[in-house]
Amino acid sequence: MDTVAAQRQGWQRAGWAAVDVLCWIIGMLSTVWLRYDFTFPEGALALTLIAGAGAAAVQLFLGAMIGPYRVSHDRGSYEETSDLARTTLLTTAIAFILIALLRPDDLPRSSAVTGGSLALLGMLAFRLLGRSTTNRAARGRPGSHRALVFGAGNAGRRLVRSALREDDSHILPVAILDDDPAKARLRIEGVPVRGGRRDVARVAEQFGASVMVLAAPSADPEVTREVSQQAVDAGLSVKVLPSLSELIGDDACTDALRDLDLADLLGRRPIHLDTQAISRDLAGKRVLVTGAGGSIGSELCRQIARFGPERLLLLDRDESALQATQLSMTGDGLLDDDDALLVDIRDEAALHAVFARTRPEVVFHAAALKHLPLLERFPTEAWKTNVLGTRNVLRAASACGVGVFVNVSTDKAADPTSCLGYSKRLTERLTAEFAHAGRGRFVSVRFGNVLGSRGSVVHAFSAQIERGGPVTVTDPEVKRYFMLIPEACQLVLEAAAVGADGEVLVLDMGEQVLIKDVATTLIRLSGRVGIEIVYTGLRPGEKLGEDLFSDREHRRETIHPLVGAVAVPPLRVQDVECHQFEQEQEALDWMRRAACSDGETVPTPVLTRAEASQEHEVQ
């Protein structure tokens, strides 16, 4: 704090101390005057003034030691009120004892109690008047944007209080909206509650607002989407107050406001991790992450590093991606240590050499090909990387005696209809096979689309919007599960700690979201107008909606409420190794049959794409 501000606060404390002295003197005079029927007996006036001044002196002393004159409070705040009440009550008790012991003539013994009560009422009244004056002055502050605040809960109260008291606040709350009928007539810092989510346009016009601030961090995503859409339709810009867990300080302030983003509209619940269980698996251990340069792999590395592993090994075939991950973790990206491993999971010999040298105790396998349309055209690439690559990693991990192996899968592995889904289903079955044959604990984790990951629909839509459109969506009814990258990785770590050997852990991803709504939201957030959405039709292998579990899978609960588990039939490694595919169609058809089988896979005749699709529909 600078010297001028410190001096100003010192003068303010001195001014309020003078007000409290005056309240004590007036309180004592009023008590005696009322006690003697609106008059003062001879000598009572001087005696009362002396008693009031003495009580005021005690108040000043105690207040400077333990009360309101020791620090600068927000005027009229709970902290100031409690300090003031404690100091005044203690002063009253001392004055009562002194009057009772001295027994002065013409000064009633009850005058200390009554006078102290009147003094406290006066002190509180002056402070409320000062607070009200400050709030009225804030409403006339130039340069502030008149704002509606959605949410009259704790977050909304903090925001309104901060906005009215900060001299440099760029917003001015003029009305509050809340759907709770019990708050319909509430006023917060003098700002009235004037309706609910369906009253945005009316209240905005009534109060001349230009900004909507969403101050309800726990609101359902449907509510957030509806309120933000109504605000945009009413011509308001939309800002969001982050939750306290996102704020660095302990209180909400207008500087913390940010623009509405897609994650707000999708709405994800905060995740509470069992950090002790995760720490038992990771702390002091040698941990290896395949696909460490990817979106999921890199975030896994950053989160794993928080748990203090003995060594964190980053494995990827993309040297630039490896450097980017190392740069985000250490700040140098020099790639000059032994923890950055440039290895392709298709190269089994290289994998065995690296695993034998580093001997990881925990492995997170996140390396994979994931673009559905490309894999439909080149299924042998999915076979070589997703299936054989996973087999290679499993073998290398098992050979070096890994303790925990986590295979990162996808929701497309449940009732698969695409090459991506088939190949990832096979990785789940292979992982289950090693769980039965290996010494460690082998589990898979299944989740859906990840916002912001490389190649995600969000990036594609954003690029199309930047070019001026159109935005292409396959079908108006297509919908997907969405998660945030940190959220998905946190639950992967949790699943690694709670998963039973051979199981597939399935993360709770909330409700599926229409892709057209994602596109509409991104267009609206971009501020561009006239961008068209064009529907191109479902691509081969795509579904309208994804499944978390197939009809043949039986979900069981785990100790974490956001993580379920299913059993998958193991797939013998011999059944994978005996196939060498000469044509793309052969690879696709065999993977489809193996993925959809509930037992051991046997060689099957090759089907055409049409025959395979028809047979799957029958199943």
Coordinates of C-alpha atoms in Angstrom, one line a residue:
M1 CA 0.0 0.0 0.0
D2 CA 1.4 3.5 -0.9
T3 CA 1.9 6.2 1.7
V4 CA -1.0 8.4 0.5
A5 CA -3.5 5.5 0.8
A6 CA -2.2 4.6 4.2
Q7 CA -2.6 8.2 5.4
R8 CA -6.1 8.3 4.0
Q9 CA -7.1 5.2 5.8
G10 CA -5.6 6.5 9.0
W11 CA -7.6 9.7 8.8
Q12 CA -10.7 7.7 8.1
R13 CA -10.2 5.6 11.2
A14 CA -9.6 8.7 13.3
G15 CA -12.8 10.3 11.8
W16 CA -14.9 7.3 12.8
A17 CA -13.3 7.2 16.2
A18 CA -14.5 10.8 16.7
V19 CA -18.0 9.8 15.6
D20 CA -18.0 7.0 18.2
V21 CA -16.9 9.5 21.0
L22 CA -19.8 11.7 20.0
C23 CA -22.2 8.7 20.2
W24 CA -21.1 7.9 23.7
I25 CA -21.5 11.4 25.0
I26 CA -24.9 11.8 23.3
G27 CA -26.0 8.3 24.5
M28 CA -25.1 9.1 28.1
L29 CA -26.8 12.6 28.0
S30 CA -29.9 11.1 26.4
T31 CA -30.1 8.4 29.1
V32 CA -29.9 10.8 32.0
W33 CA -32.2 13.4 30.3
L34 CA -34.9 10.8 29.8
R35 CA -34.4 9.3 33.2
Y36 CA -35.2 12.7 34.9
D37 CA -38.2 13.5 32.6
F38 CA -36.4 15.7 30.0
T39 CA -34.4 17.7 32.4
F40 CA -31.1 17.6 34.3
P41 CA -30.8 18.0 38.1
E42 CA -28.3 20.4 39.4
G43 CA -24.8 19.0 38.8
A44 CA -26.1 16.1 36.7
L45 CA -25.2 17.6 33.4
A46 CA -21.5 18.0 34.2
L47 CA -21.3 14.6 35.8
T48 CA -23.0 13.0 32.8
L49 CA -20.5 14.7 30.4
I50 CA -17.6 13.4 32.5
A51 CA -19.1 9.9 32.5
G52 CA -19.7 10.0 28.7
A53 CA -16.1 11.3 28.1
G54 CA -14.7 8.6 30.3
A55 CA -16.6 5.8 28.6
A56 CA -15.5 7.3 25.2
A57 CA -11.9 7.2 26.3
V58 CA -12.2 3.6 27.3
Q59 CA -13.8 2.9 23.9
L60 CA -10.9 4.5 22.1
F61 CA -8.3 2.6 24.1
L62 CA -10.0 -0.8 23.6
G63 CA -10.9 -0.1 20.0
A64 CA -7.2 0.7 19.2
M65 CA -6.2 -2.6 20.9
I66 CA -8.8 -5.1 19.8
G67 CA -11.5 -3.3 17.9
P68 CA -12.5 -1.2 14.9
Y69 CA -9.7 1.4 15.1
R70 CA -6.9 -1.1 14.9
V71 CA -7.5 -1.9 11.2
S72 CA -9.5 -0.4 8.3
H73 CA -12.7 -2.3 7.7
D74 CA -15.2 -2.2 4.9
R75 CA -17.7 0.3 6.2
G76 CA -20.7 -1.5 7.6
S77 CA -19.2 -5.0 7.1
Y78 CA -19.8 -7.9 9.4
E79 CA -16.2 -7.7 10.6
E80 CA -16.5 -4.0 11.5
T81 CA -19.9 -4.5 13.1
S82 CA -18.7 -7.4 15.3
D83 CA -15.5 -5.6 16.3
L84 CA -17.6 -2.5 17.2
A85 CA -20.1 -4.4 19.2
R86 CA -17.5 -6.3 21.1
T87 CA -15.6 -3.1 22.0
T88 CA -18.8 -1.2 23.0
L89 CA -20.1 -4.0 25.1
L90 CA -16.8 -4.3 26.9
T91 CA -16.7 -0.6 27.5
T92 CA -20.3 -0.7 28.8
A93 CA -19.4 -3.4 31.3
I94 CA -16.4 -1.4 32.6
A95 CA -18.5 1.8 32.9
F96 CA -21.3 -0.1 34.7
I97 CA -18.8 -1.5 37.2
L98 CA -17.2 1.9 37.9
I99 CA -20.6 3.6 38.4
A100 CA -21.7 0.8 40.7
L101 CA -18.5 1.2 42.8
L102 CA -18.3 5.0 42.9
R103 CA -22.2 5.5 43.3
P104 CA -22.1 9.2 42.1
D105 CA -25.1 11.3 43.1
D106 CA -27.6 12.1 40.3
L107 CA -26.1 9.5 37.9
P108 CA -28.3 6.3 37.7
R109 CA -26.5 3.1 37.8
S110 CA -28.4 1.9 34.8
S111 CA -27.1 4.8 32.7
A112 CA -24.0 2.9 31.6
V113 CA -26.1 0.0 30.1
T114 CA -28.7 2.3 28.5
G115 CA -26.2 4.8 27.4
G116 CA -24.0 2.1 25.9
S117 CA -26.9 0.7 24.0
L118 CA -27.9 4.1 22.6
A119 CA -24.2 4.7 21.7
L120 CA -23.9 1.4 19.8
L121 CA -27.1 2.1 17.9
G122 CA -25.8 5.5 16.9
M123 CA -22.4 4.1 15.8
L124 CA -24.2 1.5 13.6
A125 CA -26.6 4.0 12.2
F126 CA -23.8 6.4 11.2
R127 CA -21.9 3.5 9.5
L128 CA -25.0 2.3 7.6
L129 CA -25.5 5.9 6.5
G130 CA -21.9 6.1 5.3
R131 CA -22.2 2.9 3.5
S132 CA -25.4 4.0 1.8
T133 CA -23.8 7.3 0.8
T134 CA -20.9 5.4 -0.8
N135 CA -23.2 3.1 -2.7
R136 CA -25.2 6.0 -4.0
A137 CA -22.0 7.8 -5.1
A138 CA -20.9 4.6 -6.9
R139 CA -24.1 4.6 -8.9
G140 CA -23.1 8.0 -10.3
R141 CA -19.5 6.9 -11.2
P142 CA -18.7 7.8 -14.8
G143 CA -17.3 5.3 -17.3
S144 CA -18.9 2.2 -15.7
H145 CA -21.1 -0.2 -17.6
R146 CA -24.5 -0.8 -16.2
A147 CA -24.8 -4.5 -15.5
L148 CA -27.4 -7.1 -14.6
V149 CA -26.1 -9.8 -12.3
F150 CA -27.6 -13.3 -12.6
G151 CA -27.4 -15.0 -9.2
A152 CA -28.3 -13.6 -5.8
G153 CA -26.3 -16.2 -3.9
N154 CA -22.9 -15.9 -2.2
A155 CA -21.0 -15.2 -5.5
G156 CA -23.5 -12.6 -6.6
R157 CA -23.3 -10.8 -3.2
R158 CA -19.5 -10.7 -3.3
L159 CA -19.6 -9.4 -6.8
V160 CA -22.1 -6.6 -6.1
R161 CA -20.2 -5.6 -3.0
S162 CA -16.9 -5.4 -4.8
A163 CA -18.3 -3.6 -7.8
L164 CA -19.8 -0.9 -5.6
R165 CA -16.8 -0.4 -3.4
E166 CA -14.0 -0.5 -5.9
D167 CA -13.2 3.0 -7.1
D168 CA -11.9 1.7 -10.5
S169 CA -14.6 -0.9 -11.1
H170 CA -15.7 -1.0 -14.7
I171 CA -19.1 -2.4 -14.0
L172 CA -22.0 -1.0 -12.0
P173 CA -24.7 -3.5 -10.9
V174 CA -28.1 -2.0 -11.4
A175 CA -30.3 -5.1 -10.9
I176 CA -30.1 -8.7 -10.0
L177 CA -31.9 -11.7 -11.5
D178 CA -32.5 -15.0 -9.6
D179 CA -34.9 -17.8 -10.2
D180 CA -35.5 -18.4 -6.4
P181 CA -38.9 -16.9 -5.5
A182 CA -37.8 -16.4 -1.9
K183 CA -35.3 -13.7 -3.2
A184 CA -37.9 -11.8 -5.3
R185 CA -38.0 -8.7 -3.0
L186 CA -34.4 -8.9 -1.8
R187 CA -31.9 -6.0 -2.0
I188 CA -28.2 -6.5 -1.9
E189 CA -26.2 -3.4 -1.1
G190 CA -29.2 -1.5 -2.3
V191 CA -29.4 -3.3 -5.7
P192 CA -32.8 -4.9 -6.2
V193 CA -33.7 -8.4 -7.4
R194 CA -36.1 -7.8 -10.3
G195 CA -36.9 -11.2 -11.8
G196 CA -35.6 -14.5 -13.0
R197 CA -33.9 -15.9 -16.1
R198 CA -36.9 -15.2 -18.4
D199 CA -37.0 -11.5 -17.5
V200 CA -33.6 -10.6 -19.0
A201 CA -34.8 -8.4 -21.8
R202 CA -37.4 -6.6 -19.7
V203 CA -35.1 -5.8 -16.8
A204 CA -32.2 -4.8 -19.2
E205 CA -34.5 -2.3 -20.9
Q206 CA -35.9 -1.0 -17.6
F207 CA -32.5 -0.3 -16.1
G208 CA -30.6 0.5 -19.3
A209 CA -28.1 -2.3 -18.8
S210 CA -25.4 -3.2 -21.4
V211 CA -23.7 -6.1 -19.6
M212 CA -24.9 -9.4 -18.1
V213 CA -22.7 -11.0 -15.5
L214 CA -23.2 -14.7 -14.7
A215 CA -22.4 -15.0 -11.0
A216 CA -23.8 -18.5 -10.4
P217 CA -20.8 -20.9 -10.8
S218 CA -22.9 -23.9 -9.7
A219 CA -25.8 -23.3 -12.1
D220 CA -26.7 -26.1 -14.5
P221 CA -25.3 -25.7 -18.0
E222 CA -28.9 -25.5 -19.4
V223 CA -29.5 -22.5 -17.2
T224 CA -26.2 -20.9 -18.3
R225 CA -27.0 -21.5 -22.0
E226 CA -30.5 -20.0 -21.6
V227 CA -29.5 -16.9 -19.7
S228 CA -26.6 -16.2 -22.0
Q229 CA -28.7 -16.6 -25.1
Q230 CA -31.4 -14.3 -23.7
A231 CA -28.7 -11.8 -22.8
V232 CA -27.2 -11.9 -26.4
D233 CA -30.7 -11.5 -27.8
A234 CA -31.3 -8.5 -25.6
G235 CA -28.0 -6.9 -26.9
L236 CA -26.0 -7.5 -23.8
S237 CA -22.4 -8.6 -23.6
V238 CA -21.9 -11.6 -21.3
K239 CA -19.3 -11.9 -18.6
V240 CA -18.6 -14.7 -16.2
L241 CA -17.5 -14.6 -12.6
P242 CA -15.3 -17.7 -12.0
S243 CA -15.8 -19.9 -9.0
L244 CA -13.7 -19.3 -5.9
S245 CA -11.5 -22.3 -6.8
E246 CA -10.5 -20.4 -10.0
L247 CA -9.7 -17.2 -8.2
I248 CA -6.3 -16.5 -6.7
G249 CA -7.7 -14.2 -4.0
D250 CA -10.3 -14.9 -1.3
D251 CA -13.0 -12.6 -2.7
A252 CA -14.7 -11.8 -6.0
C253 CA -13.6 -8.7 -7.7
T254 CA -14.5 -7.1 -11.1
D255 CA -11.0 -7.7 -12.4
A256 CA -11.7 -11.5 -12.2
L257 CA -14.6 -11.2 -14.7
R258 CA -13.9 -13.0 -18.0
D259 CA -15.7 -13.6 -21.3
L260 CA -18.2 -16.4 -21.5
D261 CA -16.6 -19.5 -23.1
L262 CA -17.8 -22.9 -24.4
A263 CA -16.8 -24.7 -21.2
D264 CA -19.2 -22.5 -19.2
L265 CA -22.1 -23.4 -21.5
L266 CA -21.3 -27.1 -21.4
G267 CA -21.0 -27.0 -17.6
R268 CA -18.8 -29.5 -15.8
R269 CA -18.9 -30.3 -12.1
P270 CA -15.8 -29.8 -9.9
I271 CA -13.9 -33.1 -9.4
H272 CA -12.8 -34.1 -5.9
L273 CA -9.9 -36.5 -6.2
D274 CA -8.7 -39.1 -3.8
T275 CA -5.3 -37.6 -3.7
Q276 CA -4.0 -40.1 -1.1
A277 CA -4.8 -43.1 -3.3
I278 CA -3.3 -41.4 -6.4
S279 CA -0.2 -40.5 -4.4
R280 CA 0.2 -44.1 -3.4
D281 CA 0.4 -45.1 -7.0
L282 CA 2.6 -42.2 -8.2
A283 CA 4.7 -40.7 -5.5
G284 CA 8.3 -41.9 -5.6
K285 CA 7.6 -44.2 -8.6
R286 CA 9.0 -44.3 -12.1
V287 CA 6.1 -43.3 -14.4
L288 CA 6.1 -43.5 -18.2
V289 CA 3.5 -41.9 -20.5
T290 CA 3.2 -42.9 -24.1
G291 CA 1.8 -40.2 -26.5
A292 CA 3.2 -37.7 -24.1
G293 CA 3.2 -35.0 -26.8
G294 CA -0.6 -35.3 -27.4
S295 CA -3.4 -33.3 -25.7
I296 CA -4.2 -36.0 -23.2
G297 CA -0.7 -37.3 -22.7
S298 CA 0.8 -33.9 -22.1
E299 CA -1.8 -32.9 -19.6
L300 CA -1.4 -36.3 -17.8
C301 CA 2.3 -35.5 -17.6
R302 CA 1.7 -32.1 -16.0
Q303 CA -0.7 -33.6 -13.5
I304 CA 1.4 -36.6 -12.6
A305 CA 4.4 -34.3 -11.9
R306 CA 2.3 -32.7 -9.0
F307 CA 2.4 -36.1 -7.2
G308 CA 6.2 -36.2 -7.0
P309 CA 7.2 -39.3 -9.0
E310 CA 10.8 -40.4 -8.8
R311 CA 11.0 -40.1 -12.5
L312 CA 8.6 -39.1 -15.2
L313 CA 9.3 -40.5 -18.7
L314 CA 7.8 -38.8 -21.8
L315 CA 7.5 -41.1 -24.8
D316 CA 6.4 -40.1 -28.2
R317 CA 7.3 -40.4 -31.9
D318 CA 6.8 -36.6 -32.5
E319 CA 9.9 -34.7 -31.4
S320 CA 8.2 -31.3 -31.6
A321 CA 5.3 -32.5 -29.5
L322 CA 7.8 -33.9 -26.9
Q323 CA 9.6 -30.5 -26.8
A324 CA 6.3 -28.7 -26.3
T325 CA 5.3 -30.9 -23.4
Q326 CA 8.7 -30.6 -21.7
L327 CA 8.6 -26.8 -22.3
S328 CA 5.2 -26.6 -20.5
M329 CA 6.5 -28.6 -17.6
T330 CA 10.1 -27.3 -17.0
G331 CA 10.3 -24.1 -19.0
D332 CA 13.3 -25.1 -21.1
G333 CA 12.4 -27.7 -23.7
L334 CA 16.1 -28.5 -24.3
L335 CA 15.4 -32.3 -24.7
D336 CA 18.8 -33.0 -23.3
D337 CA 17.9 -35.4 -20.5
D338 CA 17.1 -39.1 -20.5
D339 CA 13.4 -38.6 -19.7
A340 CA 12.4 -37.6 -23.2
L341 CA 12.1 -40.8 -25.3
L342 CA 11.7 -40.6 -29.0
V343 CA 10.2 -43.9 -29.8
D344 CA 7.4 -45.2 -32.1
I345 CA 5.1 -47.7 -30.4
R346 CA 5.0 -49.7 -33.6
D347 CA 8.7 -50.5 -33.1
E348 CA 8.5 -53.4 -30.6
A349 CA 12.3 -53.9 -30.3
A350 CA 12.8 -50.2 -29.5
L351 CA 10.1 -50.3 -26.9
H352 CA 11.5 -53.3 -25.1
A353 CA 15.0 -51.7 -25.1
V354 CA 13.6 -48.5 -23.5
F355 CA 11.4 -50.3 -21.0
A356 CA 14.3 -52.6 -20.0
R357 CA 16.6 -49.5 -19.5
T358 CA 14.1 -47.3 -17.6
R359 CA 12.1 -50.0 -15.9
P360 CA 8.9 -47.9 -15.3
E361 CA 6.6 -49.0 -12.4
V362 CA 3.5 -47.2 -13.7
V363 CA 2.5 -46.8 -17.4
F364 CA -0.1 -44.5 -18.9
H365 CA -0.7 -45.5 -22.5
A366 CA -2.2 -42.5 -24.4
A367 CA -0.6 -43.0 -27.8
A368 CA -3.1 -43.7 -30.6
L369 CA -4.5 -42.6 -33.9
K370 CA -8.0 -41.1 -33.3
H371 CA -9.4 -39.4 -36.4
L372 CA -12.4 -41.4 -37.4
P373 CA -12.8 -40.6 -41.1
L374 CA -9.1 -41.2 -41.9
L375 CA -9.1 -44.5 -40.0
E376 CA -12.2 -45.6 -42.0
R377 CA -10.2 -45.1 -45.2
F378 CA -6.9 -46.5 -43.8
P379 CA -7.9 -49.2 -41.3
T380 CA -4.5 -51.0 -41.5
E381 CA -3.0 -47.8 -39.9
A382 CA -5.4 -48.2 -36.9
W383 CA -4.5 -51.9 -36.8
K384 CA -0.7 -51.2 -36.7
T385 CA -0.8 -48.3 -34.2
N386 CA -3.8 -48.8 -32.0
V387 CA -3.9 -52.6 -31.9
L388 CA -0.4 -53.8 -32.6
G389 CA 1.2 -50.7 -31.0
T390 CA -0.8 -51.3 -27.8
R391 CA 0.2 -55.0 -27.9
N392 CA 3.8 -53.9 -28.1
V393 CA 3.5 -51.5 -25.1
L394 CA 1.7 -54.2 -23.1
R395 CA 4.4 -56.7 -23.8
A396 CA 7.2 -54.3 -22.9
A397 CA 5.5 -53.2 -19.7
S398 CA 4.7 -56.8 -18.7
A399 CA 8.3 -57.9 -19.4
C400 CA 9.8 -55.3 -17.1
G401 CA 7.3 -56.0 -14.3
V402 CA 5.2 -52.9 -14.4
G403 CA 2.9 -52.4 -11.3
V404 CA 0.1 -50.4 -12.9
F405 CA -0.8 -50.1 -16.5
V406 CA -3.5 -47.7 -17.7
N407 CA -4.8 -47.9 -21.3
V408 CA -6.6 -44.7 -22.4
S409 CA -9.6 -45.7 -24.5
T410 CA -12.7 -43.9 -25.9
D411 CA -16.5 -44.1 -25.6
K412 CA -16.5 -45.2 -29.3
A413 CA -15.3 -48.6 -28.0
A414 CA -18.8 -49.2 -26.5
D415 CA -20.9 -50.9 -29.2
P416 CA -18.4 -49.8 -31.8
T417 CA -19.4 -49.0 -35.4
S418 CA -16.2 -47.4 -36.7
C419 CA -12.7 -48.5 -37.3
L420 CA -11.6 -46.2 -34.4
G421 CA -14.1 -47.9 -32.1
Y422 CA -13.2 -51.4 -33.2
S423 CA -9.4 -50.8 -32.7
K424 CA -9.9 -49.2 -29.3
R425 CA -12.2 -52.0 -28.2
L426 CA -9.5 -54.4 -29.1
T427 CA -7.0 -52.5 -27.0
E428 CA -9.4 -52.9 -24.0
R429 CA -9.6 -56.6 -24.6
L430 CA -5.8 -57.0 -25.0
T431 CA -5.3 -55.0 -21.7
A432 CA -7.7 -57.4 -20.0
E433 CA -5.7 -60.4 -21.4
F434 CA -2.5 -59.0 -19.8
A435 CA -4.4 -58.5 -16.6
H436 CA -5.0 -62.2 -16.4
A437 CA -1.5 -63.2 -17.5
G438 CA 0.7 -60.4 -16.1
R439 CA 1.8 -59.7 -12.5
G440 CA 0.7 -56.0 -12.3
R441 CA -2.7 -54.3 -12.4
F442 CA -3.9 -53.6 -16.0
V443 CA -6.9 -51.3 -16.5
S444 CA -8.5 -49.3 -19.3
V445 CA -10.2 -45.9 -19.1
R446 CA -13.0 -44.9 -21.5
F447 CA -14.2 -41.3 -22.0
G448 CA -15.6 -39.1 -24.8
N449 CA -14.6 -36.0 -26.7
V450 CA -12.2 -33.7 -25.0
L451 CA -12.6 -29.9 -25.5
G452 CA -9.5 -28.3 -26.9
S453 CA -7.6 -31.5 -27.8
R454 CA -5.7 -31.5 -31.0
G455 CA -8.1 -32.1 -34.0
S456 CA -11.2 -31.6 -31.8
V457 CA -14.4 -30.4 -33.3
V458 CA -13.9 -27.1 -31.5
H459 CA -10.7 -26.4 -33.4
A460 CA -12.4 -27.3 -36.7
F461 CA -15.3 -25.0 -36.1
S462 CA -13.1 -22.2 -34.9
A463 CA -11.0 -22.4 -38.1
Q464 CA -14.2 -22.4 -40.2
I465 CA -15.6 -19.4 -38.4
E466 CA -12.3 -17.5 -38.8
R467 CA -12.5 -18.1 -42.5
G468 CA -16.0 -16.7 -42.5
G469 CA -17.9 -20.0 -42.7
P470 CA -19.8 -22.1 -43.4
V471 CA -19.5 -24.3 -40.4
T472 CA -20.0 -27.9 -41.3
V473 CA -22.0 -30.3 -39.0
T474 CA -22.7 -33.9 -40.1
D475 CA -26.3 -34.0 -38.9
P476 CA -28.6 -31.7 -36.8
E477 CA -29.3 -34.6 -34.3
V478 CA -25.7 -35.7 -33.8
K479 CA -24.6 -35.4 -30.2
R480 CA -21.5 -36.2 -28.2
Y481 CA -20.1 -36.4 -24.7
F482 CA -17.6 -33.6 -23.9
M483 CA -15.0 -33.2 -21.2
L484 CA -12.3 -30.7 -20.4
I485 CA -8.7 -31.9 -20.8
P486 CA -7.8 -31.4 -17.1
E487 CA -11.0 -33.0 -16.0
A488 CA -10.5 -36.1 -18.2
C489 CA -6.9 -36.5 -17.0
Q490 CA -7.9 -36.1 -13.3
L491 CA -10.4 -38.9 -13.7
V492 CA -7.8 -41.0 -15.5
L493 CA -5.5 -40.7 -12.5
E494 CA -8.4 -41.5 -10.2
A495 CA -9.4 -44.5 -12.3
A496 CA -5.8 -45.8 -12.2
A497 CA -6.1 -45.7 -8.4
V498 CA -9.5 -47.4 -8.0
G499 CA -9.7 -49.7 -11.0
A500 CA -9.7 -53.5 -10.5
D501 CA -7.4 -55.7 -12.6
G502 CA -8.7 -56.2 -16.1
E503 CA -11.7 -53.8 -15.9
V504 CA -12.6 -50.9 -18.1
L505 CA -13.2 -47.7 -16.1
V506 CA -15.9 -45.5 -17.6
L507 CA -15.9 -41.8 -16.6
D508 CA -19.1 -39.9 -15.9
M509 CA -19.4 -37.4 -18.7
G510 CA -22.7 -35.9 -17.9
E511 CA -25.2 -35.4 -20.7
Q512 CA -24.5 -35.5 -24.4
V513 CA -24.5 -32.2 -26.2
L514 CA -25.8 -31.5 -29.7
I515 CA -22.9 -30.7 -32.0
K516 CA -25.1 -28.0 -33.7
D517 CA -25.4 -26.3 -30.3
V518 CA -21.6 -26.3 -30.0
A519 CA -21.3 -24.7 -33.5
T520 CA -24.1 -22.1 -32.7
T521 CA -22.4 -21.2 -29.5
L522 CA -19.0 -20.8 -31.0
I523 CA -20.4 -18.6 -33.8
R524 CA -22.2 -16.4 -31.2
L525 CA -19.1 -16.2 -29.0
S526 CA -17.0 -15.1 -32.0
G527 CA -19.2 -12.0 -32.5
R528 CA -19.5 -12.7 -36.2
V529 CA -22.9 -12.5 -37.9
G530 CA -24.2 -14.3 -41.0
I531 CA -22.1 -17.5 -40.6
E532 CA -24.1 -20.4 -41.9
I533 CA -24.2 -24.0 -40.6
V534 CA -24.3 -26.6 -43.3
Y535 CA -25.2 -30.2 -42.7
T536 CA -23.1 -32.7 -44.6
G537 CA -24.5 -36.1 -43.5
L538 CA -23.1 -38.7 -41.2
R539 CA -19.8 -40.2 -42.3
P540 CA -19.1 -44.0 -42.5
G541 CA -18.9 -45.5 -39.1
E542 CA -20.4 -42.5 -37.2
K543 CA -23.3 -42.7 -34.8
L544 CA -25.9 -40.0 -34.0
G545 CA -25.0 -40.5 -30.3
E546 CA -22.3 -42.3 -28.4
D547 CA -22.7 -45.0 -25.7
L548 CA -20.8 -45.3 -22.5
F549 CA -21.7 -49.0 -22.1
S550 CA -22.8 -51.6 -24.6
D551 CA -26.0 -53.6 -24.0
R552 CA -23.9 -56.6 -23.0
E553 CA -21.9 -54.8 -20.4
H554 CA -23.0 -54.5 -16.8
R555 CA -21.8 -51.4 -15.0
R556 CA -20.7 -51.6 -11.4
E557 CA -20.0 -48.8 -9.0
T558 CA -16.6 -47.9 -7.7
I559 CA -15.6 -46.0 -4.7
H560 CA -15.5 -42.8 -6.8
P561 CA -19.0 -41.5 -7.8
L562 CA -17.8 -40.3 -11.2
V563 CA -16.1 -43.6 -12.2
G564 CA -17.9 -46.8 -13.1
A565 CA -16.5 -50.1 -14.2
V566 CA -17.3 -52.9 -16.7
A567 CA -15.7 -56.2 -17.4
V568 CA -14.5 -57.0 -21.0
P569 CA -13.6 -60.4 -22.4
P570 CA -9.8 -60.8 -22.9
L571 CA -8.4 -61.2 -26.4
R572 CA -5.5 -63.7 -26.8
V573 CA -2.4 -62.2 -28.2
Q574 CA -2.0 -65.2 -30.5
D575 CA -5.3 -64.2 -32.2
V576 CA -3.8 -60.8 -33.0
E577 CA -0.4 -62.0 -34.1
C578 CA -1.6 -64.6 -36.6
H579 CA -3.1 -62.0 -39.0
Q580 CA -1.2 -60.3 -41.8
F581 CA -3.7 -58.2 -43.8
E582 CA -3.0 -57.4 -47.4
Q583 CA -6.0 -55.3 -48.0
E584 CA -7.6 -52.5 -46.0
Q585 CA -11.0 -54.2 -46.1
E586 CA -9.6 -57.4 -44.5
A587 CA -8.2 -55.4 -41.6
L588 CA -11.5 -53.6 -41.0
D589 CA -13.7 -56.7 -41.2
W590 CA -11.5 -58.7 -38.9
M591 CA -11.3 -55.9 -36.3
R592 CA -15.1 -55.5 -36.4
R593 CA -15.6 -59.2 -35.8
A594 CA -13.1 -59.3 -33.0
A595 CA -14.4 -56.1 -31.3
C596 CA -18.0 -57.4 -31.3
S597 CA -17.2 -60.8 -30.0
D598 CA -17.8 -61.6 -26.4
G599 CA -15.3 -64.5 -26.3
E600 CA -12.1 -65.7 -27.8
T601 CA -11.6 -64.6 -31.4
V602 CA -11.2 -67.1 -34.2
P603 CA -10.3 -66.5 -37.8
T604 CA -13.4 -65.6 -39.8
P605 CA -14.2 -65.1 -43.5
V606 CA -13.6 -61.7 -44.9
L607 CA -16.8 -59.8 -45.5
T608 CA -17.5 -56.8 -47.7
R609 CA -18.1 -53.4 -46.1
A610 CA -21.8 -53.7 -46.8
E611 CA -22.0 -57.3 -45.4
A612 CA -20.2 -56.2 -42.3
S613 CA -22.4 -53.2 -41.7
Q614 CA -25.6 -55.3 -42.3
E615 CA -24.4 -58.0 -39.8
H616 CA -23.7 -55.4 -37.2
E617 CA -27.1 -54.0 -37.5
V618 CA -28.6 -57.5 -37.0
Q619 CA -26.5 -57.9 -33.8

